[in-house]
Amino acid sequence: MDFHIERAKVLPKSNLAKFLEGLKNLSTLIAPVKKGDKFIFSEIEKVSDVAVNYTRTILPPKKFLVPYRRERFSYSTDTLQFNKEFKVRDQIIFGVHSCDLHGISILDSVYLKENPDPRYLEIRKRTVLIGISCMPDEFCFCLSTGTAFPDGANWDLFLTDIGADYFVTIGSPKGDEIVLKLRKLFKDIEKKDLYLYKESTSKKKKAFKLEKLPDLERISQLIELEYDSEVWKEGSERCLGCGTCTNVCPTCFCYTSVDVPTLDGKKVKRIEFTTSCQYPYYSLVAGGHYFKPDRASRFKHRYYHKFVGYPYQIEKLGCVGCGRCSAECPAGISIVETINRLRGIDEKELREATEQASSR
Ligand code: SF4
Ligand code: SF4
């Protein structure tokens, strides 16, 4: 049954700690915490550790849905009996930004649309997603990807900052149940809350910091048309092939596997782990054929998959504009800059022109 948001409540900020405590009593609580000068999603011991006003986490919450390393199954070499059992726990992931909720919606399409992955399905069923509003920094471009706001498809509660309170929208029966269990912490919405909620949308839209948000209109065609562009070659000359960009991406899902035998060779575990299309040997196949032997073709492949492959396969862009790949790239390569250069917009010239204009 499709569920549409019909109701909302108000959570006073003064009740946030009690709300988090309540969530922790219901299930394993995962939320953003500060680590050095960055943020990570982590299991919560003390609710005072939860960082509500974070920019972005190094890794997306995807790591609690599709672990970076996991055992797929094991088998006995004597009997050839397979053990495909897996353990899944209940979990609440609190504080997910809108872009990451959209990222999870893309993972849902990948893992659940055709040939559903039973483990992912079970994890998703037992996971509650609680989103929170955020403000963009200099890497965010979710306004271009259409993911700046939650669309009501795959989350349970969403908290929007409206000053002294959070405006809490209820997105599913699971969200409803939580509000019911912790009802003493909530207030009914008043007209002013609805006004502040609407105002928060325009506030966020005006807060984007990039000089030129990428224009993603007809991006699939543009990338196909620019197949031979120098932009790929130039980007690849700076790229180190380290795979950081794909490892931090909320929508990347490529993995590889290896069979690990016990010392006596009687039992074998199949271990799956995340890999990257940016690694040199990613596209090497049996027989020695190498699909992407040069860095430029691997560099281009990431953009192709995000902006041509995903729309073709799941009718959505494979990028949610979170900015992680640009923020974490050790070579300083920016996805926005690459797209703008394909469009014929030079970021450096644009920056210089903007600085000159503001110093006049
Ligand atoms: S993070 Fe940067 S340097 Fe590393 S593979 Fe990606 S684009 Fe290349
Ligand atoms: S490609 Fe980059 S900006 Fe887009 S979703 Fe992945 S990490 Fe975020």
GROMACS .gro file of C-alpha atoms and ligand atoms in nm, residues 141 245 248-252 302 306-307 318-326 335, ligand 2:
model
   28
  141PHE     CA    1   2.450   2.050  -0.520
  245CYS     CA    2   3.505   0.886  -0.471
  248VAL     CA    3   3.218   0.747  -0.008
  249CYS     CA    4   2.927   0.760  -0.253
  250PRO     CA    5   2.580   0.681  -0.115
  251THR     CA    6   2.470   0.519  -0.443
  252CYS     CA    7   2.775   0.317  -0.554
  302ARG     CA    8   3.201   0.687  -1.321
  306LYS     CA    9   2.588   0.796  -1.270
  307PHE     CA   10   2.433   1.004  -1.545
  318GLY     CA   11   2.280   0.789  -0.987
  319CYS     CA   12   2.404   1.102  -0.810
  320VAL     CA   13   2.221   1.272  -0.523
  321GLY     CA   14   2.446   1.578  -0.505
  322CYS     CA   15   2.589   1.503  -0.158
  323GLY     CA   16   2.932   1.640  -0.257
  324ARG     CA   17   3.125   1.365  -0.076
  325CYS     CA   18   3.331   1.263  -0.380
  326SER     CA   19   3.450   1.623  -0.428
  335ILE     CA   20   3.225   1.642  -0.987
  362SF4     S1   21   2.868   1.098  -0.725
  362SF4    FE1   22   2.960   1.226  -0.562
  362SF4     S2   23   2.809   1.391  -0.525
  362SF4    FE2   24   2.705   1.230  -0.641
  362SF4     S3   25   2.608   1.101  -0.486
  362SF4    FE3   26   2.809   1.007  -0.529
  362SF4     S4   27   2.950   1.098  -0.378
  362SF4    FE4   28   2.762   1.225  -0.379
   0.00000   0.00000   0.00000
